[in-house]
Amino acid sequence: MIKIGNITLEHPVLLAPMTGVTDLPFRRLVKRFNAGMVVSEMIASRAMILETRNSLRMASHTPEEFPMAVQLAGCEPEVMADAAKLNEDRGVQIIDINFGCPVKKVVNGEAGSALLRNEPLAFKILEATAKAVKIPVTLKMRMGWDHNSLNAPKVAKMAEECGIKMITVHGRTRCQMYKGSADWEFIRRVKEAVNLPVIANGDITTFEDVDNAISKSGADGVMIGRGSYGRPWFIGQVCHYLKTGEKIAAPPLEEQRDIVLRHYDDILSLYGTENGVRVARKHIGWYSSGLHNSSEFRFNANRSENPEEVKQLIQDFYQSSLEKSAYSH
C-alpha cells in the first residue's frame, strides 16, 4: 500500500502516462485489472485552462478509475496552478506534474524535462501547483538533463518542501530519450533524499524486472508504461505477484479476444467511428503481436476504414488462433 496524502493506493503498481495510449478506454481497462493508480496522457496546462476540446477529452474520467491522476505539463507557474484547480473542480483526485517528457516540442517550450535545467522555475511550478489545490500533487521526472547534471535527488527534496506527495523517477536522463537502459540503482539516491513514496519507472516488462527495479532502487512501487502495450492485464499480474509471490499466466485467448473487442468498442464510443478505427490500430497491432498469422491480420486491419469489418477481422483472427492452439495441443 502507498499513501499519497489522504489517498491510499491498494497496490504499488501504477500505469504510466503515455501520450496517445493512456486515454479513458485504456485506463479503464487497466484499472479493471487492479492497477494501484492510472494516469492520463500528458496535457498542456495552457490548453487545459482554455478548455480545448482535446484537453477536456484527455482529462475526462470515470468513478471506476479512482484513484486517477491527470498529468499536466507547462512552464508557467500560474497557468499550471489554474489548470490544476480546474481539474480539481472537475472531480480529479490527484494532479501529476510532468518534469520528465523528453520530446523536443515540449522541451523547446521549456516544459517537461527541460525544467530539470531550470531549478528556480521548477520550484515555482511545484509550489504554485501544490498551493492551488487541496488534492494531492505528485511529480514525475527523469534522473536529470544529462549525466553531468543528475539533479533528481535535489529536485525531489525541493518538491517535498513544496508539498508534493509522491515522486516517480524514470531511470534515464533527458538526453538518453528512450535509449540505453533504465538505471534503477540511481533511483535509490532519490529515495534516500526524501521521506515520500518513490516509484521506479522505465524498462519494467517482466516479473524479474519488477524484482530488480524494487531491490536496486529501494522504491515503494513500480510504474509500468510500454510493458502494458497489448497486455493491459500485465499490471494486474504484477499486483498479484507482489502480493503473493505467484506468477499468474496471461488470460486465455478467448478472454483476450473479449478484452480486445470491448476495448475496441470503448475506443469507437469515445472517438467516434471514423477516428476510432484509426486510434484502435496501434492497440490491435500490440494485442496481436506474437500470435499466429498476426502480420497478415495487421495488414488487413490497418487498411480497413470500416469499423464492422475490423471487428469481424478481430473475431476471425482470434478464432483461427484458438483453433491453431487447440490443434497444437
Short mmCIF file of C-alpha atoms in Angstrom, two decimals:
data_model
loop_
_atom_site.label_atom_id
_atom_site.label_comp_id
_atom_site.label_asym_id
_atom_site.label_seq_id
_atom_site.Cartn_x
_atom_site.Cartn_y
_atom_site.Cartn_z
CA MET A 1 0.00 0.00 0.00
CA ILE A 2 1.13 3.52 -0.77
CA LYS A 3 -0.20 6.70 0.81
CA ILE A 4 -0.38 9.83 -1.35
CA GLY A 5 -1.63 12.50 1.00
CA ASN A 6 -5.10 11.36 2.04
CA ILE A 7 -5.36 8.71 -0.70
CA THR A 8 -4.29 5.10 -0.20
CA LEU A 9 -3.26 3.01 -3.20
CA GLU A 10 -4.11 -0.64 -2.58
CA HIS A 11 -1.41 -1.87 -4.94
CA PRO A 12 2.08 -0.40 -5.53
CA VAL A 13 1.78 -0.81 -9.32
CA LEU A 14 0.90 2.23 -11.43
CA LEU A 15 0.12 2.79 -15.10
CA ALA A 16 2.45 5.40 -16.62
CA PRO A 17 1.06 8.39 -18.51
CA MET A 18 1.67 7.80 -22.23
CA THR A 19 0.66 10.18 -24.99
CA GLY A 20 -1.72 8.56 -27.45
CA VAL A 21 -2.07 5.46 -25.23
CA THR A 22 -3.44 6.15 -21.74
CA ASP A 23 -6.77 7.53 -22.82
CA LEU A 24 -10.01 6.78 -20.98
CA PRO A 25 -10.68 3.36 -22.63
CA PHE A 26 -7.17 2.06 -21.92
CA ARG A 27 -7.02 3.39 -18.35
CA ARG A 28 -10.40 1.92 -17.54
CA LEU A 29 -9.29 -1.43 -18.88
CA VAL A 30 -6.03 -1.45 -16.91
CA LYS A 31 -7.88 -0.37 -13.78
CA ARG A 32 -10.17 -3.41 -14.10
CA PHE A 33 -7.04 -5.50 -13.58
CA ASN A 34 -6.42 -3.82 -10.19
CA ALA A 35 -3.80 -1.18 -11.04
CA GLY A 36 -2.98 0.90 -7.96
CA MET A 37 -3.31 4.11 -9.96
CA VAL A 38 -3.75 5.18 -13.58
CA VAL A 39 -2.57 8.47 -15.09
CA SER A 40 -3.94 10.44 -18.03
CA GLU A 41 -2.00 11.35 -21.12
CA MET A 42 0.16 14.44 -20.59
CA ILE A 43 -2.00 17.56 -21.03
CA ALA A 44 -0.59 21.00 -21.78
CA SER A 45 -1.71 23.24 -18.92
CA ARG A 46 -2.42 26.18 -21.23
CA ALA A 47 -4.71 24.03 -23.41
CA MET A 48 -6.41 22.86 -20.22
CA ILE A 49 -7.31 26.35 -18.99
CA LEU A 50 -8.51 27.27 -22.48
CA GLU A 51 -10.65 24.13 -22.12
CA THR A 52 -9.87 22.92 -25.64
CA ARG A 53 -12.00 20.00 -26.73
CA ASN A 54 -8.96 17.75 -26.93
CA SER A 55 -7.69 18.60 -23.43
CA LEU A 56 -11.14 18.07 -21.89
CA ARG A 57 -11.42 14.69 -23.59
CA MET A 58 -7.96 13.72 -22.34
CA ALA A 59 -8.87 14.75 -18.79
CA SER A 60 -12.29 13.04 -18.82
CA HIS A 61 -12.54 10.28 -16.23
CA THR A 62 -15.00 7.87 -14.64
CA PRO A 63 -15.56 6.85 -11.00
CA GLU A 64 -14.36 3.28 -11.66
CA GLU A 65 -10.84 4.63 -12.37
CA PHE A 66 -10.43 6.01 -8.84
CA PRO A 67 -7.80 6.98 -7.91
CA MET A 68 -6.82 8.51 -11.24
CA ALA A 69 -4.33 11.33 -11.82
CA VAL A 70 -4.33 13.97 -14.52
CA GLN A 71 -0.82 14.80 -15.68
CA LEU A 72 -0.08 18.43 -16.53
CA ALA A 73 2.88 19.91 -18.38
CA GLY A 74 3.82 23.55 -18.71
CA CYS A 75 6.36 26.19 -17.78
CA GLU A 76 4.17 28.98 -16.32
CA PRO A 77 3.51 28.57 -12.59
CA GLU A 78 0.17 30.49 -12.61
CA VAL A 79 -1.13 28.57 -15.62
CA MET A 80 -0.14 25.23 -14.07
CA ALA A 81 -1.87 26.26 -10.83
CA ASP A 82 -5.04 27.28 -12.70
CA ALA A 83 -5.09 24.06 -14.71
CA ALA A 84 -4.68 22.01 -11.51
CA LYS A 85 -7.55 23.90 -9.86
CA LEU A 86 -9.77 23.38 -12.91
CA ASN A 87 -9.15 19.63 -12.74
CA GLU A 88 -9.80 19.56 -9.01
CA ASP A 89 -13.13 21.29 -9.66
CA ARG A 90 -13.94 18.66 -12.30
CA GLY A 91 -13.51 15.88 -9.72
CA VAL A 92 -9.97 14.69 -10.41
CA GLN A 93 -8.37 13.10 -7.31
CA ILE A 94 -4.64 13.62 -8.00
CA ILE A 95 -2.58 16.04 -10.10
CA ASP A 96 0.73 14.82 -11.52
CA ILE A 97 3.33 17.32 -12.73
CA ASN A 98 5.48 16.39 -15.72
CA PHE A 99 9.21 17.10 -15.44
CA GLY A 100 10.03 14.03 -17.50
CA CYS A 101 8.85 14.37 -21.09
CA PRO A 102 11.94 14.38 -23.34
CA VAL A 103 10.16 15.23 -26.61
CA LYS A 104 11.68 18.16 -28.50
CA LYS A 105 8.41 20.05 -28.94
CA VAL A 106 7.78 20.01 -25.16
CA VAL A 107 11.38 20.68 -24.15
CA ASN A 108 11.71 23.57 -26.63
CA GLY A 109 8.74 25.15 -24.84
CA GLU A 110 10.76 24.93 -21.58
CA ALA A 111 8.38 22.28 -20.19
CA GLY A 112 8.78 18.57 -19.37
CA SER A 113 12.36 17.52 -18.65
CA ALA A 114 13.67 20.98 -19.67
CA LEU A 115 12.60 22.09 -16.17
CA LEU A 116 15.36 19.94 -14.69
CA ARG A 117 17.74 22.53 -16.18
CA ASN A 118 15.90 25.43 -14.53
CA GLU A 119 15.58 24.66 -10.82
CA PRO A 120 14.25 28.13 -9.78
CA LEU A 121 11.37 27.83 -12.27
CA ALA A 122 10.81 24.18 -11.33
CA PHE A 123 10.45 25.27 -7.68
CA LYS A 124 7.90 27.97 -8.59
CA ILE A 125 5.80 25.48 -10.59
CA LEU A 126 5.84 22.87 -7.81
CA GLU A 127 4.97 25.43 -5.15
CA ALA A 128 2.21 27.18 -7.14
CA THR A 129 0.54 23.92 -8.17
CA ALA A 130 0.64 22.33 -4.71
CA LYS A 131 -0.75 25.52 -3.13
CA ALA A 132 -3.56 25.88 -5.66
CA VAL A 133 -5.37 22.63 -4.77
CA LYS A 134 -6.43 20.59 -1.77
CA ILE A 135 -5.95 17.26 -3.57
CA PRO A 136 -2.52 15.57 -3.59
CA VAL A 137 0.03 16.66 -6.20
CA THR A 138 2.71 14.23 -7.41
CA LEU A 139 5.78 14.64 -9.63
CA LYS A 140 7.20 12.52 -12.43
CA MET A 141 10.71 13.24 -13.62
CA ARG A 142 13.92 11.85 -15.07
CA MET A 143 17.33 11.49 -13.38
CA GLY A 144 18.42 14.87 -14.80
CA TRP A 145 19.04 16.59 -18.12
CA ASP A 146 22.19 14.58 -18.85
CA HIS A 147 24.79 12.53 -16.98
CA ASN A 148 26.66 15.70 -15.98
CA SER A 149 23.62 17.04 -14.13
CA LEU A 150 21.90 14.22 -12.27
CA ASN A 151 19.87 16.53 -10.03
CA ALA A 152 16.76 14.40 -9.44
CA PRO A 153 17.57 13.95 -5.69
CA LYS A 154 17.84 17.74 -5.30
CA VAL A 155 14.63 18.39 -7.26
CA ALA A 156 12.86 15.69 -5.21
CA LYS A 157 13.89 17.39 -1.96
CA MET A 158 12.63 20.69 -3.35
CA ALA A 159 9.34 19.03 -4.35
CA GLU A 160 8.90 17.63 -0.84
CA GLU A 161 9.39 21.13 0.63
CA CYS A 162 6.70 22.44 -1.72
CA GLY A 163 4.17 19.85 -0.53
CA ILE A 164 4.43 17.26 -3.32
CA LYS A 165 3.18 13.88 -2.03
CA MET A 166 4.86 11.26 -4.26
CA ILE A 167 7.72 11.14 -6.76
CA THR A 168 8.15 8.88 -9.78
CA VAL A 169 11.57 8.64 -11.40
CA HIS A 170 12.19 7.33 -14.89
CA GLY A 171 15.72 5.94 -14.68
CA ARG A 172 17.07 7.81 -17.70
CA THR A 173 18.27 11.34 -18.43
CA ARG A 174 16.53 13.59 -20.93
CA CYS A 175 19.45 13.25 -23.34
CA GLN A 176 19.08 9.45 -23.34
CA MET A 177 15.48 9.78 -24.58
CA TYR A 178 14.47 6.07 -24.59
CA LYS A 179 17.92 4.66 -25.48
CA GLY A 180 20.18 2.58 -23.26
CA SER A 181 18.62 1.01 -20.21
CA ALA A 182 16.95 2.49 -17.15
CA ASP A 183 19.25 2.99 -14.16
CA TRP A 184 17.17 1.66 -11.28
CA GLU A 185 20.09 1.95 -8.84
CA PHE A 186 20.19 5.72 -9.29
CA ILE A 187 16.57 5.95 -8.10
CA ARG A 188 17.78 4.86 -4.65
CA ARG A 189 19.50 8.27 -4.35
CA VAL A 190 16.12 9.94 -4.79
CA LYS A 191 14.53 7.57 -2.28
CA GLU A 192 17.22 8.44 0.27
CA ALA A 193 16.76 12.19 -0.29
CA VAL A 194 13.08 12.35 0.69
CA ASN A 195 10.50 10.98 3.13
CA LEU A 196 7.94 10.44 0.38
CA PRO A 197 6.80 7.40 -1.57
CA VAL A 198 9.12 6.97 -4.57
CA ILE A 199 8.12 4.98 -7.64
CA ALA A 200 10.58 3.39 -10.08
CA ASN A 201 9.82 3.69 -13.79
CA GLY A 202 11.49 2.57 -17.02
CA ASP A 203 12.02 -0.80 -18.77
CA ILE A 204 9.72 -2.82 -16.49
CA THR A 205 8.28 -5.53 -18.74
CA THR A 206 8.74 -8.82 -16.80
CA PHE A 207 8.35 -10.14 -13.25
CA GLU A 208 12.17 -10.22 -13.00
CA ASP A 209 12.31 -6.54 -13.95
CA VAL A 210 9.85 -5.78 -11.14
CA ASP A 211 12.07 -7.59 -8.59
CA ASN A 212 15.23 -5.91 -9.87
CA ALA A 213 13.72 -2.44 -10.07
CA ILE A 214 12.44 -2.62 -6.48
CA SER A 215 15.56 -4.21 -4.97
CA LYS A 216 18.02 -1.91 -6.77
CA SER A 217 16.05 1.30 -6.21
CA GLY A 218 14.51 0.67 -2.80
CA ALA A 219 11.38 2.22 -4.35
CA ASP A 220 7.93 1.82 -2.82
CA GLY A 221 6.40 0.65 -6.09
CA VAL A 222 6.75 0.50 -9.85
CA MET A 223 5.20 2.39 -12.74
CA ILE A 224 4.71 0.42 -15.94
CA GLY A 225 4.46 2.07 -19.34
CA ARG A 226 5.44 0.27 -22.53
CA GLY A 227 5.27 -3.07 -20.68
CA SER A 228 1.47 -2.72 -20.80
CA TYR A 229 1.26 -2.35 -24.61
CA GLY A 230 -1.04 -5.07 -25.88
CA ARG A 231 -1.34 -6.62 -22.41
CA PRO A 232 -3.37 -4.39 -20.12
CA TRP A 233 -3.55 -7.38 -17.75
CA PHE A 234 0.23 -7.26 -17.05
CA ILE A 235 -0.19 -4.66 -14.31
CA GLY A 236 -2.73 -6.95 -12.64
CA GLN A 237 -0.30 -9.86 -12.89
CA VAL A 238 2.36 -7.72 -11.19
CA CYS A 239 -0.05 -6.65 -8.42
CA HIS A 240 -0.82 -10.31 -7.73
CA TYR A 241 2.88 -11.25 -7.87
CA LEU A 242 3.93 -8.58 -5.37
CA LYS A 243 1.15 -9.60 -3.02
CA THR A 244 1.53 -13.39 -3.20
CA GLY A 245 4.81 -14.22 -4.97
CA GLU A 246 2.78 -16.17 -7.54
CA LYS A 247 3.24 -15.52 -11.25
CA ILE A 248 -0.17 -15.93 -12.87
CA ALA A 249 -0.46 -16.51 -16.59
CA ALA A 250 -1.92 -14.06 -19.08
CA PRO A 251 -5.66 -14.55 -19.71
CA PRO A 252 -6.55 -17.39 -22.11
CA LEU A 253 -7.05 -16.47 -25.78
CA GLU A 254 -10.87 -16.42 -25.57
CA GLU A 255 -10.69 -13.91 -22.75
CA GLN A 256 -8.06 -11.87 -24.63
CA ARG A 257 -10.39 -11.72 -27.62
CA ASP A 258 -13.23 -10.41 -25.43
CA ILE A 259 -10.89 -7.81 -23.89
CA VAL A 260 -9.80 -6.61 -27.35
CA LEU A 261 -13.40 -6.37 -28.61
CA ARG A 262 -14.54 -4.49 -25.53
CA HIS A 263 -11.57 -2.13 -25.76
CA TYR A 264 -12.32 -1.60 -29.46
CA ASP A 265 -15.97 -0.71 -28.74
CA ASP A 266 -14.85 1.70 -26.00
CA ILE A 267 -12.45 3.43 -28.40
CA LEU A 268 -15.20 3.85 -31.01
CA SER A 269 -17.62 5.28 -28.47
CA LEU A 270 -15.05 7.85 -27.23
CA TYR A 271 -13.62 8.98 -30.58
CA GLY A 272 -16.49 8.24 -32.97
CA THR A 273 -16.26 5.54 -35.61
CA GLU A 274 -14.07 7.30 -38.17
CA ASN A 275 -11.32 8.44 -35.77
CA GLY A 276 -11.85 5.44 -33.52
CA VAL A 277 -10.90 2.95 -36.24
CA ARG A 278 -7.57 4.75 -36.63
CA VAL A 279 -6.89 5.15 -32.90
CA ALA A 280 -7.54 1.42 -32.39
CA ARG A 281 -4.92 0.34 -34.93
CA LYS A 282 -1.89 0.59 -32.67
CA HIS A 283 -3.67 -1.33 -29.90
CA ILE A 284 -4.79 -4.05 -32.33
CA GLY A 285 -1.18 -4.31 -33.50
CA TRP A 286 0.13 -4.73 -29.96
CA TYR A 287 -2.55 -7.23 -28.95
CA SER A 288 -1.91 -9.46 -31.95
CA SER A 289 1.89 -9.39 -31.76
CA GLY A 290 3.37 -12.87 -31.49
CA LEU A 291 0.13 -14.69 -32.35
CA HIS A 292 -0.32 -16.93 -35.42
CA ASN A 293 -0.66 -15.03 -38.75
CA SER A 294 -0.54 -11.68 -36.93
CA SER A 295 1.26 -9.74 -39.69
CA GLU A 296 -1.39 -10.62 -42.27
CA PHE A 297 -4.14 -9.73 -39.79
CA ARG A 298 -2.50 -6.37 -39.00
CA PHE A 299 -2.10 -5.59 -42.69
CA ASN A 300 -5.83 -6.14 -43.30
CA ALA A 301 -6.98 -4.39 -40.12
CA ASN A 302 -4.79 -1.34 -40.82
CA ARG A 303 -6.18 -0.98 -44.33
CA SER A 304 -9.83 -1.07 -43.36
CA GLU A 305 -11.78 2.10 -42.56
CA ASN A 306 -14.94 0.11 -41.83
CA PRO A 307 -15.48 -0.44 -38.07
CA GLU A 308 -17.67 -3.52 -38.54
CA GLU A 309 -15.19 -5.10 -40.91
CA VAL A 310 -12.35 -4.54 -38.43
CA LYS A 311 -14.45 -6.12 -35.69
CA GLN A 312 -15.04 -9.17 -37.88
CA LEU A 313 -11.32 -9.38 -38.67
CA ILE A 314 -10.56 -9.39 -34.92
CA GLN A 315 -13.06 -12.18 -34.30
CA ASP A 316 -11.78 -14.27 -37.21
CA PHE A 317 -8.16 -13.75 -36.22
CA TYR A 318 -8.71 -14.92 -32.64
CA GLN A 319 -10.86 -17.80 -33.82
CA SER A 320 -8.06 -19.05 -36.06
CA SER A 321 -5.51 -18.58 -33.23
CA LEU A 322 -7.76 -20.59 -30.91
CA GLU A 323 -8.11 -23.37 -33.47
CA LYS A 324 -4.38 -23.38 -34.09
CA SER A 325 -3.60 -23.65 -30.36
CA ALA A 326 -6.22 -26.41 -29.87
CA TYR A 327 -4.72 -28.32 -32.80
CA SER A 328 -1.16 -27.98 -31.49
CA HIS A 329 -2.23 -29.42 -28.12
#
